[in-house]
CSV table of C-alpha atoms in Angstrom, one decimal:
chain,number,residue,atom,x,y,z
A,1,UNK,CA,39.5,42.7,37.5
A,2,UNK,CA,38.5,40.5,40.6
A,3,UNK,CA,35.9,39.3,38.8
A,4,UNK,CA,37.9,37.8,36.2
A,5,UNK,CA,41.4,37.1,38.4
A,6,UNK,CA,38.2,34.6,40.8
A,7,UNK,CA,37.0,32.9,37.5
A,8,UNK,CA,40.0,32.2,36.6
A,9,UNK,CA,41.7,30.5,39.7
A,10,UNK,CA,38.2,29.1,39.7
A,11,UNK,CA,38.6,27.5,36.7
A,12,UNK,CA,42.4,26.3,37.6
A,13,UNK,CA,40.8,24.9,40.6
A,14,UNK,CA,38.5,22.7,38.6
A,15,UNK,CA,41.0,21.6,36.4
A,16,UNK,CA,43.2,20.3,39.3
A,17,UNK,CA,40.3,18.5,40.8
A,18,UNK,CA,39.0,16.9,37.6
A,19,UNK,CA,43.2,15.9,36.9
A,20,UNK,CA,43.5,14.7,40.7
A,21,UNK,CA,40.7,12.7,40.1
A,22,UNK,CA,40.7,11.0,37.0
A,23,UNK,CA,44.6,10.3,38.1
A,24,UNK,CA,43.5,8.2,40.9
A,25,UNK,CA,40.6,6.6,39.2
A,26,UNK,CA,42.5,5.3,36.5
A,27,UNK,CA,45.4,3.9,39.1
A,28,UNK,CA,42.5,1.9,40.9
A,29,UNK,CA,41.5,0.7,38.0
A,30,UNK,CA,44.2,-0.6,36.6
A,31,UNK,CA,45.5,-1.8,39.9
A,32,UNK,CA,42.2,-4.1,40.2
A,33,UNK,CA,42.1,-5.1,36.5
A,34,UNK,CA,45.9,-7.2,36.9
A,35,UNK,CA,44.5,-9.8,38.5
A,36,UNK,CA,41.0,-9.9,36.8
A,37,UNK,CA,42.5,-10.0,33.0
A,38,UNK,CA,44.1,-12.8,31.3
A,39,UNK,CA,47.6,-12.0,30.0
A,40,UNK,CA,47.9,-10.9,26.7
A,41,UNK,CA,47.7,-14.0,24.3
A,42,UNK,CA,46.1,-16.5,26.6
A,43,UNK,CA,43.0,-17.2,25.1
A,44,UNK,CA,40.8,-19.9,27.1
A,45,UNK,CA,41.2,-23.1,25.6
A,46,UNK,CA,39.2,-25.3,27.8
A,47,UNK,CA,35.8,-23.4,27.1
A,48,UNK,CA,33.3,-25.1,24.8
A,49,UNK,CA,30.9,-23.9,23.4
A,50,UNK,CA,26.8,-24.7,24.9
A,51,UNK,CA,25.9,-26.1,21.3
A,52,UNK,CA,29.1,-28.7,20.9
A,53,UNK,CA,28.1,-31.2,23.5
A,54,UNK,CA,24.4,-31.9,22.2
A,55,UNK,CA,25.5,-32.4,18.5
A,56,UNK,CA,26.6,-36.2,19.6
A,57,UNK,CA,24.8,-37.8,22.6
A,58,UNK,CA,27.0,-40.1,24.4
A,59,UNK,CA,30.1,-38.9,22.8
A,60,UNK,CA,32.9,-37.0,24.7
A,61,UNK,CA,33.6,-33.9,24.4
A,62,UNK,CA,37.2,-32.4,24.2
A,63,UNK,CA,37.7,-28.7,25.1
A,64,UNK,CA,38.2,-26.0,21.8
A,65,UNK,CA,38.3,-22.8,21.7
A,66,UNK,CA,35.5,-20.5,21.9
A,67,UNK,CA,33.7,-17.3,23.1
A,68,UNK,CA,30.4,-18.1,25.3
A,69,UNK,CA,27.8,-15.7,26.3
A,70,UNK,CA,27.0,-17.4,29.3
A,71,UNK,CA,27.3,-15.2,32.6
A,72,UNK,CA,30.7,-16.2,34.2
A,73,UNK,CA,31.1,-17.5,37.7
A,74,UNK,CA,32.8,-15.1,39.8
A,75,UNK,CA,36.5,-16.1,40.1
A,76,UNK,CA,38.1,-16.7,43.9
A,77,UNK,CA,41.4,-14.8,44.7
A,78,UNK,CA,44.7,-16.0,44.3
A,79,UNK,CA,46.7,-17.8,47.0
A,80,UNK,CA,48.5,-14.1,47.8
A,81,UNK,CA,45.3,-12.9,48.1
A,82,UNK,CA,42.6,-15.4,49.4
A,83,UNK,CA,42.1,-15.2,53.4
A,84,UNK,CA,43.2,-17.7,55.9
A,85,UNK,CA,40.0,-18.5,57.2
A,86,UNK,CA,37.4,-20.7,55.9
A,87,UNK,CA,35.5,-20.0,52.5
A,88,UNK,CA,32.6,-17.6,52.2
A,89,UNK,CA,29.6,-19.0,50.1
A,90,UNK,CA,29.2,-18.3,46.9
A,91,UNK,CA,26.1,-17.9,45.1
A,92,UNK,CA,25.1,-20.0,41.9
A,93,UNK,CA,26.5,-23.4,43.0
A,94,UNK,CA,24.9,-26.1,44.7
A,95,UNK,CA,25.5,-29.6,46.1
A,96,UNK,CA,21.4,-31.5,44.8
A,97,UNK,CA,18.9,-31.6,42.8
A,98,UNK,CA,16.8,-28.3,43.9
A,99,UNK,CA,19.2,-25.0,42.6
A,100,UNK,CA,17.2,-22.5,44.2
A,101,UNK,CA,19.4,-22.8,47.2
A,102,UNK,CA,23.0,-21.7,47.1
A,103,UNK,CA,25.3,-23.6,48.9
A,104,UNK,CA,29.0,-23.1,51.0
A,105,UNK,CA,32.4,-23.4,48.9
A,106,UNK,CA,33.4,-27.0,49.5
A,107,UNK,CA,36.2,-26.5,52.3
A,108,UNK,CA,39.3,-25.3,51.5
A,109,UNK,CA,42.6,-27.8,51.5
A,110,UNK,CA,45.9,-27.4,52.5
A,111,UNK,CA,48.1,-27.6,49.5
A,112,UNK,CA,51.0,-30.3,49.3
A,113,UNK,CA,54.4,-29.7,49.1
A,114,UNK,CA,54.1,-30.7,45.3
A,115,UNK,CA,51.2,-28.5,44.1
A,116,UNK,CA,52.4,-25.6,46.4
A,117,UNK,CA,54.4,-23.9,44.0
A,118,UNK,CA,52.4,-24.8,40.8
A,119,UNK,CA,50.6,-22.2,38.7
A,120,UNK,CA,46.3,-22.5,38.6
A,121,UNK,CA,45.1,-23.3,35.4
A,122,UNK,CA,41.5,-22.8,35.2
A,123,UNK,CA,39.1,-23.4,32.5
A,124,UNK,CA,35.4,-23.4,32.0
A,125,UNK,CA,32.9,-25.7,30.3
A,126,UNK,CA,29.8,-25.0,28.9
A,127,UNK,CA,26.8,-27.6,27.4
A,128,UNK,CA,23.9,-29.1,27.8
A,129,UNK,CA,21.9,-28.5,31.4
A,130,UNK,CA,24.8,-25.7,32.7
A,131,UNK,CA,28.4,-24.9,33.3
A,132,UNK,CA,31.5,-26.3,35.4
A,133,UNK,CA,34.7,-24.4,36.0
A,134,UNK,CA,37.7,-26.3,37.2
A,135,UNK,CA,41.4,-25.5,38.3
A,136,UNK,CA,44.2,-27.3,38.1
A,137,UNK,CA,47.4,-26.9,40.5
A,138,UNK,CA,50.0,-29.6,39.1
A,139,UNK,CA,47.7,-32.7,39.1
A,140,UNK,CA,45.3,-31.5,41.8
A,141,UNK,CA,42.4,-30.6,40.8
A,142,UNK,CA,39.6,-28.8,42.2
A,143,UNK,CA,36.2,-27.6,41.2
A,144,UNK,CA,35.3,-23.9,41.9
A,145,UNK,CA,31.9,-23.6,40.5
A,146,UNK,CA,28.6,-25.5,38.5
A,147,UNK,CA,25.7,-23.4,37.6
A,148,UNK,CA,22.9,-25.2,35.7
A,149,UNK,CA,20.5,-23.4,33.2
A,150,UNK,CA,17.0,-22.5,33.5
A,151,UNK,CA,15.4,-25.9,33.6
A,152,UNK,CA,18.0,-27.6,35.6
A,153,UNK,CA,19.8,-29.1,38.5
A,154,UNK,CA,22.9,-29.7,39.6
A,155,UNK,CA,24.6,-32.4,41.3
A,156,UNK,CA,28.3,-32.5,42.3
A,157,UNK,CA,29.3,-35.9,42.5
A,158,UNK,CA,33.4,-35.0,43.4
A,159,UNK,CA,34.8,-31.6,44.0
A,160,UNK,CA,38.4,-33.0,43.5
A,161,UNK,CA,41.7,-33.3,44.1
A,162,UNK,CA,42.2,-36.2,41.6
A,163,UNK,CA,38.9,-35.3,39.7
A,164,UNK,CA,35.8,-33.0,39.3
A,165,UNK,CA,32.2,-34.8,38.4
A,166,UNK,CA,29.0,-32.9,38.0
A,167,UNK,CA,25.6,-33.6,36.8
A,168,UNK,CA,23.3,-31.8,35.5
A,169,UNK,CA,19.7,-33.2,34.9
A,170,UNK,CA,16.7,-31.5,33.3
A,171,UNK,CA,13.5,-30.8,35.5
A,172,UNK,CA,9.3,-31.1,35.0
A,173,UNK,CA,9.2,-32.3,31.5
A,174,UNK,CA,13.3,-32.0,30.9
A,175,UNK,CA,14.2,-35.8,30.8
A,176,UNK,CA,17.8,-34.5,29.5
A,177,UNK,CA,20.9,-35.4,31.2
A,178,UNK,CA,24.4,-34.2,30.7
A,179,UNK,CA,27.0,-35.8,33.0
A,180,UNK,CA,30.7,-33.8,32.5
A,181,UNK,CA,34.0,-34.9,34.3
A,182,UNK,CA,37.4,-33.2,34.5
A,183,UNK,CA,40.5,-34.4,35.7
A,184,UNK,CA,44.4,-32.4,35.3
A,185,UNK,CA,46.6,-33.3,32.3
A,186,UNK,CA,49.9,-31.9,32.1
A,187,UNK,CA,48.3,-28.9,34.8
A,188,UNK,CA,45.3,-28.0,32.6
A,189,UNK,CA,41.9,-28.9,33.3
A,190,UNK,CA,40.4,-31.7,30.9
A,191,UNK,CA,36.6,-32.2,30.6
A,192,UNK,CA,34.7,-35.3,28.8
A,193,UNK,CA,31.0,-35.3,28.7
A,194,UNK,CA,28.6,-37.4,28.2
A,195,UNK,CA,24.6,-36.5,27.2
A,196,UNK,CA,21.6,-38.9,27.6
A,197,UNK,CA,17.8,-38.0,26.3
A,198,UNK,CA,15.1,-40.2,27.7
């Protein structure tokens, strides 16, 4: 009988443990995942997808909607959230021509009165030599990240607040060139792109 009566509170025991845990897993999880995931319905216009901007050299290119399999750049805290301090550095984005290297945030500024209260809007492009991801805060805007691909470096020509320009040119045999600008309209990031192939 004591056998049986210590196998079962044994049991019970488990089952509280295993119902404890998975309780508080799933709060963490869900607690971290509201500020990762997009809202329900808000599907990423601004992305574009790597192929669009080399079917027309020289033309600009105007943000649609797509998927990308592209690895995503890791996305910086909200104002309620980011520190008061300066920036840490992120990896993936540079400031010339060699890529190996990553290099500081640029610094952050100290909003305005009239983009204080406005919503971020940020939104990603993706093309020929890399990918640039811009937000917008009224008609501020401000780039947060350029990673070129294999075969490439970057350039960032203006980080912002009245627009973002990065250039990405190919390296060793790569004579490509993709040059991609972004500026706020109506509070949404707007990229144009131009390609050249020497």
């Amino acid at each position: 009988m004591t056998s049986v009566r210590g196998w079962l509170l044994g049991v019970m025991a488990w089952l509280l443990v295993v119902l404890v845990g998975s309780s508080l897993v799933w709060v963490v999880i869900s607690r971290a995942g509201q500020g990762v995931a997009p809202s329900p319905g808000s599907g990423d216009p601004g992305q574009v997808a790597a192929g669009a901007a080399a079917s027309s050299p020289g033309a600009a290119v105007t943000p649609a909607p797509s998927t990308t399999s592209r690895p995503t750049l890791r996305p910086e805290p909200s104002d309620s959230a980011r520190p008061s301090g300066p920036p840490s550095p992120r990896a993936g984005t540079t400031d010339g021509p060699d890529d190996s290297s990553p290099s500081a945030a640029p610094p952050a500024s100290a909003p305005s009165a009239s983009t204080s209260g406005a919503r971020a809007v940020r939104r990603t492009w993706s093309g020929v030599g890399g990918t640039v991801v811009a937000e917008c805060r009224g008609e501020t805007i401000r780039m947060m990240g350029a990673q070129p691909d294999g075969g490439f470096a970057v350039e960032v020509l203006d980080r912002g607040p009245h627009q973002v320009k990065v250039e990405f040119r190919g390296r060793g045999d790569e004579h490509r060139e993709s040059q991609v600008e972004s500026e706020c309209e109506a509070g949404t990031p707007h990229f144009s792109a131009e390609n050249k192939d020497d």
